[in-house]
CSV table of C-alpha atoms in Angstrom, one decimal:
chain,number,residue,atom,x,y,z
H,1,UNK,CA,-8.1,-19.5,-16.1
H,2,UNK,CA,-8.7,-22.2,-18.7
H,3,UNK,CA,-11.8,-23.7,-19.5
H,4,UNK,CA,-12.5,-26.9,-17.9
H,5,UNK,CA,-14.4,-30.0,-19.5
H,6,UNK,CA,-17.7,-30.6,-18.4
H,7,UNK,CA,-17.9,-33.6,-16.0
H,8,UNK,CA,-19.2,-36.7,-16.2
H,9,UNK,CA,-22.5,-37.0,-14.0
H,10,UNK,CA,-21.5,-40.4,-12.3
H,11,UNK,CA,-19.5,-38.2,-9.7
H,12,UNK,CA,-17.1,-34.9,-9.0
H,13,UNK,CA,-15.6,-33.0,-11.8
H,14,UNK,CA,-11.8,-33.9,-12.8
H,15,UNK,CA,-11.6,-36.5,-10.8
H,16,UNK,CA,-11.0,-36.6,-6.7
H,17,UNK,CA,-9.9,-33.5,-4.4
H,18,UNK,CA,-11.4,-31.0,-7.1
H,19,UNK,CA,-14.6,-29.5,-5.9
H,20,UNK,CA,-17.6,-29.0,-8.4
H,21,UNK,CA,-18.2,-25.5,-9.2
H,22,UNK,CA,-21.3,-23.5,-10.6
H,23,UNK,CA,-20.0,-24.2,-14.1
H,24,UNK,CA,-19.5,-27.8,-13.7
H,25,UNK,CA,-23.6,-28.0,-13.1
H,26,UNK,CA,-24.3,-25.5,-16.0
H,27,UNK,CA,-22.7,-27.3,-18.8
H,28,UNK,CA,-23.8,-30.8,-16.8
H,29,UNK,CA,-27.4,-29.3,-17.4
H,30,UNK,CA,-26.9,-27.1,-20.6
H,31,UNK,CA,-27.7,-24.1,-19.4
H,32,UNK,CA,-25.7,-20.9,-18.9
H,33,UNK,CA,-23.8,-20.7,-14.7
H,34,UNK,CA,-26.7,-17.7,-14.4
H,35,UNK,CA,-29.8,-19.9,-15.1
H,36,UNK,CA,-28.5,-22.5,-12.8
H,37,UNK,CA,-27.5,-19.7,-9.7
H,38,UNK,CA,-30.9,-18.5,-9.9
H,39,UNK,CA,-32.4,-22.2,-10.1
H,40,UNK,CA,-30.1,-22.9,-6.9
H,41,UNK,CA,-30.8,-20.0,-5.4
H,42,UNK,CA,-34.5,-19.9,-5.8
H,43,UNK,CA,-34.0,-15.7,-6.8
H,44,UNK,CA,-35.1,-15.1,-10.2
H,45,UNK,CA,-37.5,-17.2,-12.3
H,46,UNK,CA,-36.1,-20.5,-14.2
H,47,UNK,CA,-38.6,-23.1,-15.4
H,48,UNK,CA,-39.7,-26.2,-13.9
H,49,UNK,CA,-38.5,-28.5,-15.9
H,50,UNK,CA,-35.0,-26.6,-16.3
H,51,UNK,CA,-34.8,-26.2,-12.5
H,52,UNK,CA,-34.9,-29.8,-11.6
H,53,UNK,CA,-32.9,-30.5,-14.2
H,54,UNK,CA,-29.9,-28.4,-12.7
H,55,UNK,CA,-30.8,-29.1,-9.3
H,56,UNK,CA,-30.5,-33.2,-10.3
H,57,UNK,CA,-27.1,-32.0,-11.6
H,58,UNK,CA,-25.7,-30.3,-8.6
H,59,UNK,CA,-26.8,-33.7,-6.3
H,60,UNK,CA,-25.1,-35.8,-9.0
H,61,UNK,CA,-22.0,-33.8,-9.2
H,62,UNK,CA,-22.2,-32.7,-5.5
H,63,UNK,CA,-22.1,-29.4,-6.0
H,64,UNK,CA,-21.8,-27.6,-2.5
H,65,UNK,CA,-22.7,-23.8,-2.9
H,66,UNK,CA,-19.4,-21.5,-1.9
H,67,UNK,CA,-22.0,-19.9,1.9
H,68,UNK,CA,-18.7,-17.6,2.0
H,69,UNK,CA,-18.0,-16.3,-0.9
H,70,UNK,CA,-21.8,-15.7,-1.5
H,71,UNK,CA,-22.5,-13.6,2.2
H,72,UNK,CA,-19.5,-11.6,0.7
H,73,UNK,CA,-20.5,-10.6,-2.7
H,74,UNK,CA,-24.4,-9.9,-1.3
H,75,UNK,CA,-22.3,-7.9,1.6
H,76,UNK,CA,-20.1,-6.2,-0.8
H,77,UNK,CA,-21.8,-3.1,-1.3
H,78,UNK,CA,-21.2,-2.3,2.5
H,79,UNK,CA,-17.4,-3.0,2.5
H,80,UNK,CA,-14.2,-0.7,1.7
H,81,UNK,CA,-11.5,-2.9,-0.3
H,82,UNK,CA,-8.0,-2.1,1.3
H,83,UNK,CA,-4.8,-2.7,-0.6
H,84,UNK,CA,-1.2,-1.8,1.1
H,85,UNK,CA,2.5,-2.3,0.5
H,86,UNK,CA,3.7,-4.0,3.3
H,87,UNK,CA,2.0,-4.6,6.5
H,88,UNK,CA,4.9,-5.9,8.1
H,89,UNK,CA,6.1,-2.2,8.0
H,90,UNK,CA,5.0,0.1,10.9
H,91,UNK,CA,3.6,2.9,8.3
H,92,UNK,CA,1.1,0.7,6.4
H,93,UNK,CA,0.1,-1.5,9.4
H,94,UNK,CA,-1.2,1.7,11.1
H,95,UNK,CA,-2.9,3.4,8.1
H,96,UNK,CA,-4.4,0.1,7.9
H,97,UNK,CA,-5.5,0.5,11.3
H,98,UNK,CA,-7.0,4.2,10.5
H,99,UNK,CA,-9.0,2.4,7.8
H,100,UNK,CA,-10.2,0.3,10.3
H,101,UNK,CA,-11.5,2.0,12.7
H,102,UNK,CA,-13.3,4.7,10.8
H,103,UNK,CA,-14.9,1.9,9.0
H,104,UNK,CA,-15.9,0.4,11.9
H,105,UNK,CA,-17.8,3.7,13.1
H,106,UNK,CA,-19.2,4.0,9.9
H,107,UNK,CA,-20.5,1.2,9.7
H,108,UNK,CA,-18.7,-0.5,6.8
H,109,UNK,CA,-16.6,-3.6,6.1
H,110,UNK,CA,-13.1,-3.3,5.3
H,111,UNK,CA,-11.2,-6.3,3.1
H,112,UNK,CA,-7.6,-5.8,3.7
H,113,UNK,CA,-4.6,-7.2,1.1
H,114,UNK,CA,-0.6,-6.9,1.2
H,115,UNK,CA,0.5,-6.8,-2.4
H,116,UNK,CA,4.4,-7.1,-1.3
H,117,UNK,CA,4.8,-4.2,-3.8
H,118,UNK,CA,4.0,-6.4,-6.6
H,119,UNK,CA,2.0,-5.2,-9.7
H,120,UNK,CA,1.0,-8.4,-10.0
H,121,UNK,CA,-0.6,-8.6,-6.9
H,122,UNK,CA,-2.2,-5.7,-7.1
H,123,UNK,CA,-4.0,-6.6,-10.0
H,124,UNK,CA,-5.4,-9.8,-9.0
H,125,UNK,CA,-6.7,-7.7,-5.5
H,126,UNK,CA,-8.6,-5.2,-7.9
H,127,UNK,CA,-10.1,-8.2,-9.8
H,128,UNK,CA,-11.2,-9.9,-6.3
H,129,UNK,CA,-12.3,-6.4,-5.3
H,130,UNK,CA,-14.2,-6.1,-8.6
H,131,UNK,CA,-15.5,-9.7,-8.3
H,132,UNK,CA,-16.9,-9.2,-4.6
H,133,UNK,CA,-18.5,-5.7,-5.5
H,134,UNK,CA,-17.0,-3.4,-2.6
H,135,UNK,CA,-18.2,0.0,-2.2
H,136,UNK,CA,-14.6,1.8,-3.0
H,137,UNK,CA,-11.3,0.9,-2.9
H,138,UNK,CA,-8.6,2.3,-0.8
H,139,UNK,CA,-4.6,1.8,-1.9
H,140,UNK,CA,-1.4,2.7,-1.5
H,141,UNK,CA,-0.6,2.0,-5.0
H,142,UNK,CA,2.5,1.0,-6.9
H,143,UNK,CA,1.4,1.5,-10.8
H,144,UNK,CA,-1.5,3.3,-12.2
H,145,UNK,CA,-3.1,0.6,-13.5
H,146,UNK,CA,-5.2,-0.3,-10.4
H,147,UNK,CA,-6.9,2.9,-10.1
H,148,UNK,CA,-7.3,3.0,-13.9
H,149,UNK,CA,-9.1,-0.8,-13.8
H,150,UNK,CA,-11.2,0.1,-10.8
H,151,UNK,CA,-12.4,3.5,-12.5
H,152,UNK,CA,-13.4,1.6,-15.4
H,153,UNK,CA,-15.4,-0.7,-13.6
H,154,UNK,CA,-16.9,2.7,-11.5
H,155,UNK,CA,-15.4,1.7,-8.5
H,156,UNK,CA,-14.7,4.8,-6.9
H,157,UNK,CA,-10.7,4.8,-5.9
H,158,UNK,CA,-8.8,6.9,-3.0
H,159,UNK,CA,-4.7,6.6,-3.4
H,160,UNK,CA,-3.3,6.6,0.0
H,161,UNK,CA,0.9,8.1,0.5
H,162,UNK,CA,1.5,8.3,-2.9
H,163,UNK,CA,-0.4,9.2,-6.1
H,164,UNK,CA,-0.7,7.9,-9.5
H,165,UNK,CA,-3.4,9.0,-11.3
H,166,UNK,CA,-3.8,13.0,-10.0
H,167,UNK,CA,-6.6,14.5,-11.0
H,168,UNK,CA,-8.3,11.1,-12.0
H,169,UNK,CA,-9.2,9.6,-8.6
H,170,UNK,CA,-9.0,10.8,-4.9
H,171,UNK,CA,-6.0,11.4,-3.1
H,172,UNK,CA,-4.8,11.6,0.6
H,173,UNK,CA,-0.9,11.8,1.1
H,174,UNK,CA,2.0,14.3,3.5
H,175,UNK,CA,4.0,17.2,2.2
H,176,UNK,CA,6.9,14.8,1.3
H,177,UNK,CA,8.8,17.6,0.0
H,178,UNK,CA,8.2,20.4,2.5
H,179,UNK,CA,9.4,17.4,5.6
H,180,UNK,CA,12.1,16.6,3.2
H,181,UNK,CA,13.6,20.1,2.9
H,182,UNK,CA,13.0,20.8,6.9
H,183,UNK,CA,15.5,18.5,8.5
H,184,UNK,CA,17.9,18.6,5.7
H,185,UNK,CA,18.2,22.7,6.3
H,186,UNK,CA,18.2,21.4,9.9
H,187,UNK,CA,21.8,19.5,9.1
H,188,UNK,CA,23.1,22.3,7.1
H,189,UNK,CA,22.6,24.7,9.3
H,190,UNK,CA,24.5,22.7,12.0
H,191,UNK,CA,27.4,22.7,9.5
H,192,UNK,CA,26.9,19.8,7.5
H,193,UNK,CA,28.4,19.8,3.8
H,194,UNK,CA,28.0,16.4,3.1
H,195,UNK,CA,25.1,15.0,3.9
H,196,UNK,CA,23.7,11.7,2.0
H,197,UNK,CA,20.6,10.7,0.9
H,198,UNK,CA,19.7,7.1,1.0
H,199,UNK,CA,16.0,6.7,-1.0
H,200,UNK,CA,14.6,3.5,-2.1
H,201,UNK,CA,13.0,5.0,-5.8
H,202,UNK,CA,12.7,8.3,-7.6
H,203,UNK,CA,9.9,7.1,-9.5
H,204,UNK,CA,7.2,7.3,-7.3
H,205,UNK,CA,5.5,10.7,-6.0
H,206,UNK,CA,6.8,9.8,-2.6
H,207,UNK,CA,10.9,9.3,-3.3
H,208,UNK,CA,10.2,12.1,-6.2
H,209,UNK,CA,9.1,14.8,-3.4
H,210,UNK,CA,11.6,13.9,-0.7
H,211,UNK,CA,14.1,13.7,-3.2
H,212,UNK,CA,13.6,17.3,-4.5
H,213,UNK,CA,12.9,18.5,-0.9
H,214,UNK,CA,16.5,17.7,-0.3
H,215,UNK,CA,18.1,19.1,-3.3
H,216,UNK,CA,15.6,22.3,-2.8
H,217,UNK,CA,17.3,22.9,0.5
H,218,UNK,CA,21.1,22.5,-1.0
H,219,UNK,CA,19.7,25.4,-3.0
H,220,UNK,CA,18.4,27.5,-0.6
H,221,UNK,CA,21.5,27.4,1.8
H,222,UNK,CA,23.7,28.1,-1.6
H,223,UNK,CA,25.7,24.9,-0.9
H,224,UNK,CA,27.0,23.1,-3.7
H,225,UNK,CA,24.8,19.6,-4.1
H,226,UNK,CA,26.8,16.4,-4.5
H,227,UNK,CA,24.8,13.5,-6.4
H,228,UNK,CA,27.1,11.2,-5.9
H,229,UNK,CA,25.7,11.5,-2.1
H,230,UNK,CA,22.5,9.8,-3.3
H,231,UNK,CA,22.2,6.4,-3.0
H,232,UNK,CA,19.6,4.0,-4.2
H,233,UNK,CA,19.2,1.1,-1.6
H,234,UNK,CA,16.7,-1.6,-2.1
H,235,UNK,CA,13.6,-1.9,-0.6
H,236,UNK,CA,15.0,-4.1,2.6
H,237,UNK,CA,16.8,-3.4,5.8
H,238,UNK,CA,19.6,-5.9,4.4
H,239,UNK,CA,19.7,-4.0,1.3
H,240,UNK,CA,20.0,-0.8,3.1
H,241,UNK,CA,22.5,-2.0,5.5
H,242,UNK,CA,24.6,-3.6,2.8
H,243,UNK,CA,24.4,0.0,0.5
H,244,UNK,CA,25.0,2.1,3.6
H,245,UNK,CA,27.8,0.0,4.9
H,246,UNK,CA,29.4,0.9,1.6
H,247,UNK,CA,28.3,4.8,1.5
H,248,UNK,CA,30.3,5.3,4.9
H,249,UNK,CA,33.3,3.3,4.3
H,250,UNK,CA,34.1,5.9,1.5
H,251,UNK,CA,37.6,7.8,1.2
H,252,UNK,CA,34.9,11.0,1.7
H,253,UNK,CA,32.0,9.5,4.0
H,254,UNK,CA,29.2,11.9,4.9
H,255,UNK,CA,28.8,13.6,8.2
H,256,UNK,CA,24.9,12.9,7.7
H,257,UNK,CA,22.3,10.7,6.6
H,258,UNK,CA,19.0,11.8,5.0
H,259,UNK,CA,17.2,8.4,5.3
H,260,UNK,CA,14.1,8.5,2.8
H,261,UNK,CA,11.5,5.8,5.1
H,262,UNK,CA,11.7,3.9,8.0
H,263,UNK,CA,13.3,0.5,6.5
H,264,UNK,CA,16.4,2.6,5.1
H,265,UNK,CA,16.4,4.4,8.2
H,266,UNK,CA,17.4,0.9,10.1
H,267,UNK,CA,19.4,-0.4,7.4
H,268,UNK,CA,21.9,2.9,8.0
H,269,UNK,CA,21.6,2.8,11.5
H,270,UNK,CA,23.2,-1.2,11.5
H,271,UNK,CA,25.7,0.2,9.3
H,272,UNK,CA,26.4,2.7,10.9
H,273,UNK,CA,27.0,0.2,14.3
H,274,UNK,CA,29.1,-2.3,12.2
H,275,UNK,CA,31.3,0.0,11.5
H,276,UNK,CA,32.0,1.2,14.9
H,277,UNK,CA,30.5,4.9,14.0
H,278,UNK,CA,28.6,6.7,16.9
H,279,UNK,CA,25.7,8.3,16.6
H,280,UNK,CA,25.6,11.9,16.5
H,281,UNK,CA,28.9,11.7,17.7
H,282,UNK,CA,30.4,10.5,14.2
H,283,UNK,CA,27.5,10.8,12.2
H,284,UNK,CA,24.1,12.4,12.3
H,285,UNK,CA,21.0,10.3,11.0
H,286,UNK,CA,17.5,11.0,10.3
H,287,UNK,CA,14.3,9.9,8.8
H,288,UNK,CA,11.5,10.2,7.0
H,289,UNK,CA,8.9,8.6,9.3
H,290,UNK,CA,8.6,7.6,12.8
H,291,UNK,CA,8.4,4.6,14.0
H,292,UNK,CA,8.8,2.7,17.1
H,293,UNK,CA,12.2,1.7,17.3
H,294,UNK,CA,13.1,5.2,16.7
H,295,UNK,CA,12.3,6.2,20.2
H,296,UNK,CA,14.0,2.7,22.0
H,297,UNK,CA,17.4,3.5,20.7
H,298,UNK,CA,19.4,5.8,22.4
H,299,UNK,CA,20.3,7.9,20.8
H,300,UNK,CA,16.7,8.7,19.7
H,301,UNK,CA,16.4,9.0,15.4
H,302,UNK,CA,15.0,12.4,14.5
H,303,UNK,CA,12.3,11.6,11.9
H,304,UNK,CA,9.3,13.8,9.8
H,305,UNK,CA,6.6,12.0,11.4
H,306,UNK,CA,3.3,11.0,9.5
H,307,UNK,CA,0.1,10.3,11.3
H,308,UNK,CA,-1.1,7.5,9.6
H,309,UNK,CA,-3.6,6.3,11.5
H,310,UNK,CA,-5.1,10.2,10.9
H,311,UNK,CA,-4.5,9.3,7.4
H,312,UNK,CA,-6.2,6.7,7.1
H,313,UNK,CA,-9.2,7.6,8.6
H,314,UNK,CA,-9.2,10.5,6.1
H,315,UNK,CA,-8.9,8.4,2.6
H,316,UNK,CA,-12.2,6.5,4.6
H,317,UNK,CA,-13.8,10.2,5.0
H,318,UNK,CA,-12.8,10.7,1.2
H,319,UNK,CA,-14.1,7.6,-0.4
H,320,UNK,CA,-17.4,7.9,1.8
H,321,UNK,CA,-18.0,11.3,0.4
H,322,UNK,CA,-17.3,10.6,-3.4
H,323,UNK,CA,-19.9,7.4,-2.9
H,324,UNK,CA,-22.6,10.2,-1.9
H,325,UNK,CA,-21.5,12.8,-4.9
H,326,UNK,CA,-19.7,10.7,-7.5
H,327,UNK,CA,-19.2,13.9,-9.5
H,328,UNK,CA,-17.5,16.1,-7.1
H,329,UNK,CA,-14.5,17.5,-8.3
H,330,UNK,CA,-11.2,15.0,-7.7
H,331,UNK,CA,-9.7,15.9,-4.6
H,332,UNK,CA,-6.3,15.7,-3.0
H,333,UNK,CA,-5.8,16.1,0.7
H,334,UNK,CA,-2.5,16.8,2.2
H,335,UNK,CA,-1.5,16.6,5.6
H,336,UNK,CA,1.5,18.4,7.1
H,337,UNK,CA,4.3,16.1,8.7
H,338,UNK,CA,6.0,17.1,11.9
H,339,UNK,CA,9.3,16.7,12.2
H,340,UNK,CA,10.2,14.8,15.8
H,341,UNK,CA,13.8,15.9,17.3
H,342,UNK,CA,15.8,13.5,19.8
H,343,UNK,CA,19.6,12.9,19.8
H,344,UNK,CA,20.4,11.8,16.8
H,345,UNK,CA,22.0,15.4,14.8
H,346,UNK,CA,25.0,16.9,15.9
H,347,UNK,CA,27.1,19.4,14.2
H,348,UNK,CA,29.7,17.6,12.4
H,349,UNK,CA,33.0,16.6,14.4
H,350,UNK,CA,36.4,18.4,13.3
């Protein structure tokens, strides 16, 4: 942020509704912000003469010390820093809960942040981690540049569902492949030829696995593999619905539908009901992870499930033992989905 001008000691800093910070009584009382924390704080010598002369500073420019902010930088040693995608989706609110309640048993603190999926986001979190000196950091991150700032700074890192530095930081994410290839055998072996994929990116580990899991089960069947059966479709349930509703209007519509997550998963499944289609009747759908709503519908959505909450309370195992031996060897622990069958596949009709 820019540099402010020092204000004027007949009252607040910049005028009204601005607060006076640290900085505002250093350069009131020409001395650097650490002399006058330590000569506000009482920790760490400062002379006499310089200490009242801050202290006379802060009263003039009525400074009020930031209790908050303080308790959680002296307490930041003790806490886990928690970043996630979207905690409006099922998946990250209950790996956030994971975190949770192993930190809770062991005795730690966890600061949790939604970046939205924004880079930006996510690198103003790992400067606010930075700033209030958590322990570690846990993320589900969506560049490598957070894991690569928080190393530098030796805050140990664990990536959560997908990875981005390998071999640099910790790691705890599902066979995204090996679920991905499992229910799309599943379809072909019930006859399906055509069977879409609808994925929301190809560029992270997680659409990269379940994306080859799919292909890598066209190939083992020896059935020709269609590309023009995968569709990208946003990151929304409009998006979705809107992409889908186009995918099965087609001359050539699919008999199935490989949804990649959750959110894509719904956006087919409106589709699916604006157009009239019945499920498995007309048109098999599953997923890649479970979620509530999966289970309310009838028919039931087939998904690969992922335990979450399991995997969050793993990345808190992970990051607790790198604190005790920072130079372990970089570690990456997968966890097997299962795959959850209800009513949603049928062979396909005709």
């Amino acid at each position: 942020m820019p540099g402010r001008a020092a204000a004027d000691a007949s009252g607040p800093a910049d005028g009204p509704g601005r607060r006076a910070t640290i900085r505002d009584v250093a350069e009131a009382a020409e001395v650097s912000r650490s002399t006058a924390s330590r000569a506000l704080t009482g920790r760490g010598y400062v002379a006499p003469v310089v200490r009242d002369r801050v202290r006379k500073a802060a009263r003039e420019l009525g400074y009020v010390p930031d209790a908050m902010a303080r308790h959680l930088r002296q307490q930041g040693g003790h806490s886990v820093g928690v970043l996630v995608s979207d905690l409006r989706n099922d998946f990250y609110a209950s790996l956030a809960a994971g975190i949770g309640q192993q930190t809770r048993r062991k005795q730690y603190t966890m600061m949790l942040s939604d970046d939205a999926g924004s880079p930006t986001v996510e690198t103003e979190a790992a400067e606010a981690f930075v700033a209030l000196r958590v322990a570690g950091v846990i993320v589900t991150p969506v560049s490598a540049n957070i894991s690569e700032y928080l190393t530098r700074h030796r805050i140990p890192v664990v990536e959560v569902d997908r990875q981005f530095s390998p071999g640099t930081c910790d790691a705890v994410v599902v066979d995204n492949e090996g679920g991905a290839r499992r229910v799309t055998s599943e379809l072909l072996e019930l006859g399906h030829r055509r069977i879409a994929l609808v994925i929301d990116e190809t560029h992270w580990t997680t659409g990269r696995d379940r994306s080859a899991g799919h292909r890598a089960a066209y190939a083992n069947a020896g059935v020709p593999f269609d590309p023009s059966l995968v569709v990208t479709a946003g990151w929304n349930v409009e998006d979705a619905r809107r992409e889908a509703h186009a995918l099965l209007s087609r001359a050539e519509p699919p008999t199935a539908v490989f949804a990649a997550n959750n959110v894509l998963a719904q956006g087919v499944w409106r589709a699916a009901a604006d157009l009239g289609k019945r499920i498995p009747d007309d048109l098999s759908l599953v997923s890649f992870d479970d979620v509530p709503w999966m289970s309310m519908v009838r028919p039931g959505i087939t998904a690969v499930a992922q335990d979450a909450v399991a995997m969050g309370e793993a990345a808190v195992t992970q990051l607790l033992e790198r604190l005790s031996a920072p130079l372990a060897p970089v570690r990456t622990v997968m966890f097997s989905p299962v795959v959850v069958h209800r009513g949603s596949t049928a062979p396909p009709a005709g």
